Amino acid sequence: MTSSRLERLDRVRSAMSTAGVDCLLLSLGADLPWLTGYTAMPLERLTMLVLPADGDATLVIARLEAPRVEEDRDAFAVVAWDEHEDPVELVARLVGARRELAISDRAWATFLLQLQATMPDAAWRAASTVTGPLRAVKDAGEVAALAAASSAADRVATALVRGDIALVGRTEAEVSDDIGRRLVAEGHQRVNFAIVGSGPNSASPHHDATARVIGPGEAVVCDFGGTMDGYCSDITRTAFTGDPPEEFQALYGVLQEAQAAAVAAAAVGTPCEQVDRVARDIITGGGYGEFFIHRTGHGIGLEEHEDPYIVGGNGQPLLPGHAFSVEPGIYLPGRFGARIEDIVVASDEGPRSLNRVDHALAVVEA
Ligand code: ZN
Ligand code: ZN
Ligand code: ZN
């Protein structure tokens, strides 16, 4: 195991002490691989790292899955359970008398309910209250992994804005599959999503690619990303098939200005909500305020969406190593929409955009 993981364990233990958490229980989600390199299978057999603030960590895992674990005795012990055993009892025994517990946000409710029944006097909270702020700050290796994933996504986005990915005459689903194949060809192990919203569908931010055939004279919002060596990419570019009407050009101009200003505002020390406000004020000033219907961005790392969230109400100041999206959008229901998204890292040298693809409206052949 890398020393960075041992150092992460130390930081988690000290954050637990500060927060008054006696024991962390990690199951599904990214906290477990972040600390151990092991990703739990999302199955009815319980996998759980029992990590006391004041003791050694133990990974409780079904015996048939234990061979997948890359052991590291410096970091954690492995206890394999057999099919006739009750892993919840095992976890409760390792927890012992500790009663201030934090459990993975994505642990199955069925296990939490069984653990609560076994330890009725325990107090519970979400593990992200301890791990979220720590995982949000990326070390140099993590920033390099995010940059590599972003560069791979950039190569696909470059093909899109140059018109090398045919749009007109194909269905959204075909274009989505094409983008997904290209993400893999560029080095991603997994495609997490490839949103293609055309025509009126471009006004639906999380549109699912459908059998709709893309026509001439349409906005096409493409938002895609995947996982490469554990870390996520996420980029959005908007294309227009043929000559865009003036109304769309005006909308896009406001959006482009808002996105660039928000990236420039993302300096260390700036509260997350201020970055959101910069984008929102410009879009509101352009007359589209009511059509910017989502937050400006989200943190990114082992997960597509994680801390810090670039949203009104989040007063957390940006720290060096915070990695997040800046992705304002404007959506006129039933007509058209546009979004521009880059991944940005806050650093002492200023905001660093990991995506480099041109932001100008991509006018492609109709
Ligand atoms: Zn989204
Ligand atoms: Zn996205
Ligand atoms: Zn995003």
Coordinates of C-alpha atoms and ligand atoms in Angstrom, one line a residue:
M1 CA 0.0 0.0 0.0
T2 CA 1.2 3.5 -0.7
S3 CA 2.2 5.7 2.1
S4 CA -0.5 8.1 1.0
R5 CA -3.1 5.7 2.2
L6 CA -1.4 5.4 5.6
E7 CA -1.3 9.1 5.8
R8 CA -5.0 9.2 4.9
L9 CA -5.8 6.8 7.7
D10 CA -4.0 9.2 10.1
R11 CA -5.9 12.2 8.8
V12 CA -9.2 10.3 9.1
R13 CA -8.4 9.3 12.7
S14 CA -7.6 12.8 13.7
A15 CA -10.8 14.1 12.0
M16 CA -12.7 11.5 13.9
S17 CA -11.3 12.7 17.2
T18 CA -12.2 16.3 16.3
A19 CA -15.7 15.3 15.4
G20 CA -16.2 13.0 18.4
V21 CA -16.7 9.9 16.2
D22 CA -15.5 6.7 18.0
C23 CA -15.7 4.4 15.1
L24 CA -16.1 4.6 11.3
L25 CA -17.9 1.8 9.5
L26 CA -17.1 1.9 5.7
S27 CA -19.0 -0.2 3.2
L28 CA -20.1 0.8 -0.3
G29 CA -18.9 4.1 -1.8
A30 CA -15.5 5.6 -2.4
D31 CA -14.3 6.1 1.2
L32 CA -13.3 2.4 1.4
P33 CA -11.2 2.3 -1.8
W34 CA -9.7 5.7 -0.9
L35 CA -8.4 4.2 2.4
T36 CA -7.7 0.6 1.4
G37 CA -7.6 0.3 -2.3
Y38 CA -10.5 -2.2 -2.0
T39 CA -14.0 -1.5 -3.5
A40 CA -16.8 -3.4 -1.9
M41 CA -19.2 -5.4 -4.1
P42 CA -22.7 -4.0 -4.0
L43 CA -24.2 -7.3 -2.7
E44 CA -26.3 -8.7 0.1
R45 CA -23.1 -10.0 1.7
L46 CA -21.7 -7.4 4.1
T47 CA -18.3 -5.9 3.5
M48 CA -17.3 -3.4 6.2
L49 CA -14.1 -1.7 7.4
V50 CA -14.4 -1.2 11.1
L51 CA -12.1 1.8 11.8
P52 CA -11.9 2.9 15.5
A53 CA -10.4 6.3 16.3
D54 CA -8.3 4.6 19.0
G55 CA -7.6 1.2 17.6
D56 CA -6.6 -1.0 14.6
A57 CA -8.8 -1.2 11.5
T58 CA -10.4 -4.5 10.4
L59 CA -12.0 -5.3 7.1
V60 CA -14.9 -7.7 7.6
I61 CA -15.5 -9.5 4.3
A62 CA -17.2 -12.7 3.0
R63 CA -14.6 -15.4 2.7
L64 CA -15.3 -15.9 -1.0
E65 CA -14.5 -12.2 -1.7
A66 CA -11.4 -12.1 0.6
P67 CA -9.0 -13.2 -2.2
R68 CA -9.8 -9.9 -4.0
V69 CA -8.3 -7.9 -1.1
E70 CA -4.8 -6.6 -1.5
E71 CA -3.8 -7.0 2.2
D72 CA -1.7 -4.4 4.0
R73 CA -1.1 -5.3 7.6
D74 CA 0.2 -1.8 8.3
A75 CA -3.2 -0.4 7.5
F76 CA -5.8 -3.0 8.4
A77 CA -6.4 -6.6 9.3
V78 CA -8.8 -8.9 7.3
V79 CA -11.5 -11.0 9.0
A80 CA -13.3 -13.3 6.6
W81 CA -16.7 -14.6 7.6
D82 CA -18.2 -17.9 6.5
E83 CA -21.7 -18.2 5.0
H84 CA -23.2 -19.6 8.3
E85 CA -21.8 -16.6 10.3
D86 CA -23.6 -13.3 11.0
P87 CA -21.3 -10.5 9.8
V88 CA -23.4 -7.9 11.7
E89 CA -22.5 -9.7 15.0
L90 CA -18.9 -9.6 13.9
V91 CA -18.9 -5.9 13.2
A92 CA -20.7 -5.2 16.5
R93 CA -18.0 -7.2 18.4
L94 CA -15.2 -5.1 16.7
V95 CA -17.1 -1.9 17.5
G96 CA -17.1 -3.0 21.2
A97 CA -18.3 -0.4 23.6
R98 CA -17.9 2.5 21.2
R99 CA -21.2 4.3 20.6
E100 CA -20.5 7.4 18.5
L101 CA -20.6 5.8 15.1
A102 CA -20.4 7.0 11.5
I103 CA -21.4 4.8 8.6
S104 CA -20.9 5.0 4.8
D105 CA -23.5 7.3 3.2
R106 CA -24.1 4.5 0.6
A107 CA -24.2 1.6 3.0
W108 CA -27.4 -0.4 2.5
A109 CA -30.2 0.5 4.8
T110 CA -30.7 -3.2 5.6
F111 CA -27.3 -3.4 7.3
L112 CA -27.7 -0.1 9.1
L113 CA -31.1 -1.4 10.5
Q114 CA -29.5 -4.6 11.7
L115 CA -26.6 -2.7 13.3
Q116 CA -29.0 -0.4 15.0
A117 CA -30.9 -3.3 16.4
T118 CA -27.7 -4.9 17.6
M119 CA -26.4 -1.7 19.2
P120 CA -29.6 0.2 20.2
D121 CA -27.8 2.8 22.3
A122 CA -25.4 3.9 19.5
A123 CA -25.6 7.4 17.9
W124 CA -25.2 7.4 14.1
R125 CA -24.1 9.9 11.5
A126 CA -23.0 9.8 7.9
A127 CA -19.3 9.0 7.2
S128 CA -19.1 11.9 4.8
T129 CA -19.2 14.3 7.7
V130 CA -15.7 13.0 8.5
T131 CA -14.4 11.9 5.1
G132 CA -16.0 14.4 2.8
P133 CA -13.8 17.4 3.6
L134 CA -10.7 15.2 3.5
R135 CA -11.4 13.5 0.2
A136 CA -12.3 16.9 -1.3
V137 CA -8.7 18.0 -1.1
K138 CA -6.7 16.1 -3.7
D139 CA -3.0 15.3 -3.4
A140 CA -0.6 15.7 -6.3
G141 CA -1.2 12.1 -7.5
E142 CA -4.9 12.5 -7.5
V143 CA -4.7 15.8 -9.4
A144 CA -2.5 14.1 -12.0
A145 CA -5.1 11.3 -12.3
L146 CA -7.9 13.8 -12.7
A147 CA -5.9 15.7 -15.3
A148 CA -5.2 12.5 -17.3
A149 CA -8.9 11.6 -17.3
S150 CA -9.9 15.2 -18.3
S151 CA -7.3 15.1 -21.1
A152 CA -8.8 11.9 -22.4
A153 CA -12.3 13.4 -22.3
D154 CA -10.9 16.5 -24.0
R155 CA -9.9 14.4 -27.0
V156 CA -13.5 13.2 -27.4
A157 CA -14.9 16.7 -26.9
T158 CA -12.4 18.1 -29.5
A159 CA -13.8 15.6 -32.0
L160 CA -17.3 16.7 -31.2
V161 CA -16.7 20.5 -31.6
R162 CA -14.7 19.9 -34.8
G163 CA -17.7 18.1 -36.3
D164 CA -15.9 14.7 -36.4
I165 CA -18.7 13.1 -34.5
A166 CA -21.7 13.1 -36.9
L167 CA -24.8 14.5 -35.3
V168 CA -27.5 15.2 -38.0
G169 CA -29.4 12.1 -39.1
R170 CA -28.3 10.0 -36.1
T171 CA -30.3 9.4 -32.9
E172 CA -29.2 10.8 -29.6
A173 CA -28.7 7.2 -28.4
E174 CA -26.3 6.5 -31.4
V175 CA -24.3 9.6 -30.7
S176 CA -24.2 8.7 -27.0
D177 CA -22.9 5.2 -27.8
D178 CA -20.3 6.7 -30.1
I179 CA -19.1 9.1 -27.4
G180 CA -18.9 6.3 -24.9
R181 CA -16.8 4.1 -27.2
R182 CA -14.5 7.0 -27.8
L183 CA -14.1 7.6 -24.0
V184 CA -13.0 4.0 -23.7
A185 CA -10.7 4.2 -26.7
E186 CA -9.0 7.2 -25.1
G187 CA -8.2 5.3 -21.9
H188 CA -11.3 5.2 -19.7
Q189 CA -12.1 1.9 -18.1
R190 CA -15.7 2.8 -17.6
V191 CA -18.3 5.2 -19.1
N192 CA -20.3 6.8 -16.3
F193 CA -22.7 8.8 -18.6
A194 CA -23.0 10.3 -22.0
I195 CA -25.9 12.7 -22.1
V196 CA -27.0 13.8 -25.6
G197 CA -29.9 16.3 -25.6
S198 CA -30.9 17.6 -29.0
G199 CA -33.5 20.2 -30.0
P200 CA -36.1 20.7 -27.2
N201 CA -34.3 18.0 -25.3
S202 CA -31.2 20.2 -24.9
A203 CA -33.3 22.2 -22.4
S204 CA -33.4 19.2 -20.1
P205 CA -30.1 19.2 -18.1
H206 CA -30.1 15.4 -17.2
H207 CA -31.8 14.3 -20.4
D208 CA -31.4 10.6 -21.2
A209 CA -30.3 10.0 -24.8
T210 CA -33.3 8.7 -26.7
A211 CA -34.3 7.5 -30.2
R212 CA -34.9 11.1 -31.3
V213 CA -33.2 11.7 -34.6
I214 CA -31.0 14.9 -34.5
G215 CA -32.0 17.4 -37.2
P216 CA -30.5 20.5 -38.8
G217 CA -30.9 23.8 -36.9
E218 CA -30.7 22.3 -33.4
A219 CA -28.8 22.8 -30.2
V220 CA -27.1 19.6 -29.0
V221 CA -25.8 19.4 -25.4
C222 CA -23.3 16.6 -24.9
D223 CA -22.2 16.0 -21.3
F224 CA -20.1 12.9 -20.8
G225 CA -17.6 11.3 -18.5
G226 CA -16.1 8.1 -17.2
T227 CA -13.6 6.6 -14.8
M228 CA -9.9 6.3 -15.7
D229 CA -7.5 4.6 -13.3
G230 CA -10.1 5.3 -10.5
Y231 CA -10.7 9.0 -11.2
C232 CA -13.6 10.6 -13.0
S233 CA -13.9 12.9 -16.0
D234 CA -16.9 15.1 -16.7
I235 CA -17.1 17.6 -19.6
T236 CA -20.0 19.4 -21.4
R237 CA -19.9 21.1 -24.8
T238 CA -22.8 22.4 -26.8
A239 CA -22.9 22.1 -30.6
F240 CA -25.4 23.7 -33.1
T241 CA -26.2 21.9 -36.3
G242 CA -26.1 24.6 -39.0
D243 CA -26.4 28.4 -38.5
P244 CA -27.5 29.2 -35.0
P245 CA -30.3 31.9 -34.8
E246 CA -29.3 35.2 -33.2
E247 CA -31.4 34.4 -30.1
F248 CA -29.4 31.3 -29.5
Q249 CA -26.1 33.1 -30.1
A250 CA -27.0 35.7 -27.6
L251 CA -27.9 33.1 -25.0
Y252 CA -24.7 31.3 -25.6
G253 CA -22.6 34.5 -25.3
V254 CA -24.0 35.1 -21.9
L255 CA -23.4 31.5 -20.8
Q256 CA -19.8 31.6 -22.1
E257 CA -19.1 34.8 -20.2
A258 CA -20.7 33.4 -17.0
Q259 CA -18.6 30.2 -17.2
A260 CA -15.3 31.9 -17.8
A261 CA -16.0 34.4 -15.0
A262 CA -16.9 31.6 -12.5
V263 CA -13.7 29.8 -13.4
A264 CA -11.7 33.0 -12.9
A265 CA -13.4 33.5 -9.5
A266 CA -12.4 30.1 -8.2
A267 CA -9.4 31.2 -6.3
V268 CA -8.2 29.7 -3.1
G269 CA -10.1 31.3 -0.2
T270 CA -13.2 32.2 -2.3
P271 CA -16.3 30.6 -0.8
C272 CA -17.9 27.9 -3.0
E273 CA -21.2 29.9 -3.0
Q274 CA -19.4 33.0 -4.4
V275 CA -18.3 31.0 -7.5
D276 CA -21.9 30.1 -8.0
R277 CA -23.0 33.7 -7.5
V278 CA -20.6 35.0 -10.1
A279 CA -22.0 32.7 -12.7
R280 CA -25.6 33.3 -11.6
D281 CA -25.3 37.1 -11.5
I282 CA -24.1 37.2 -15.1
I283 CA -26.8 34.9 -16.3
T284 CA -29.4 36.9 -14.4
G285 CA -28.0 40.1 -15.8
G286 CA -28.4 38.7 -19.3
G287 CA -32.1 38.0 -18.6
Y288 CA -31.9 34.3 -18.2
G289 CA -31.8 33.9 -14.4
E290 CA -34.9 31.8 -14.1
F291 CA -33.6 29.4 -16.8
F292 CA -30.4 28.5 -14.9
I293 CA -32.0 25.8 -12.8
H294 CA -29.1 24.0 -11.1
R295 CA -26.0 24.6 -9.0
T296 CA -22.9 25.8 -10.8
G297 CA -20.8 22.7 -9.9
H298 CA -19.8 19.7 -7.8
G299 CA -16.6 18.2 -6.5
I300 CA -15.1 15.3 -8.5
G301 CA -12.6 12.6 -7.7
L302 CA -13.2 8.9 -7.1
E303 CA -16.9 9.8 -7.4
E304 CA -18.5 11.8 -10.2
H305 CA -20.2 14.0 -7.6
E306 CA -18.6 14.7 -4.2
D307 CA -17.6 17.6 -2.0
P308 CA -17.2 20.5 -2.4
Y309 CA -20.5 21.6 -4.0
I310 CA -20.5 24.9 -5.8
V311 CA -23.9 26.0 -4.7
G312 CA -25.6 28.8 -2.8
G313 CA -25.4 28.2 0.9
N314 CA -22.0 26.5 0.9
G315 CA -19.7 29.0 2.6
Q316 CA -16.8 26.6 2.5
P317 CA -13.8 28.6 1.2
L318 CA -11.9 26.8 -1.7
L319 CA -8.7 25.1 -0.6
P320 CA -5.6 24.2 -2.7
G321 CA -6.4 20.8 -4.1
H322 CA -10.2 21.2 -4.3
A323 CA -11.3 19.8 -7.7
F324 CA -14.8 20.6 -9.0
S325 CA -16.9 21.3 -12.1
V326 CA -17.9 24.7 -13.2
E327 CA -21.0 24.1 -15.4
P328 CA -23.6 26.8 -15.7
G329 CA -26.4 26.2 -18.1
I330 CA -29.4 28.1 -19.6
Y331 CA -32.5 26.1 -20.6
L332 CA -35.5 27.5 -22.4
P333 CA -38.2 24.8 -21.9
G334 CA -39.5 23.2 -25.1
R335 CA -37.0 25.2 -27.2
F336 CA -33.3 24.8 -26.6
G337 CA -30.6 24.9 -24.0
A338 CA -26.8 25.1 -23.6
R339 CA -24.2 24.2 -21.0
I340 CA -20.5 24.5 -20.7
E341 CA -18.6 22.4 -18.2
D342 CA -14.9 22.2 -17.2
I343 CA -13.2 20.5 -14.3
V344 CA -11.2 23.1 -12.3
V345 CA -8.6 22.6 -9.5
A346 CA -8.0 25.4 -7.0
S347 CA -4.4 26.0 -6.3
D348 CA -2.1 28.7 -4.9
E349 CA -1.1 29.6 -8.5
G350 CA -4.8 30.3 -9.2
P351 CA -7.7 28.3 -10.7
R352 CA -6.4 25.6 -13.1
S353 CA -8.8 24.2 -15.7
L354 CA -8.1 20.6 -16.5
N355 CA -10.2 20.8 -19.6
R356 CA -8.8 22.8 -22.5
V357 CA -11.3 22.4 -25.3
D358 CA -12.5 25.6 -27.0
H359 CA -15.6 27.2 -25.4
A360 CA -16.9 28.9 -28.5
L361 CA -20.2 27.6 -29.7
A362 CA -19.4 24.6 -31.9
V363 CA -21.2 25.2 -35.2
V364 CA -21.2 21.9 -37.1
E365 CA -22.5 20.8 -40.4
A366 CA -26.3 20.5 -40.8
Ligands
ZN1 ZN -25.2 16.7 -14.0
ZN2 ZN -21.2 16.8 -16.7
ZN3 ZN -20.7 17.7 -13.8

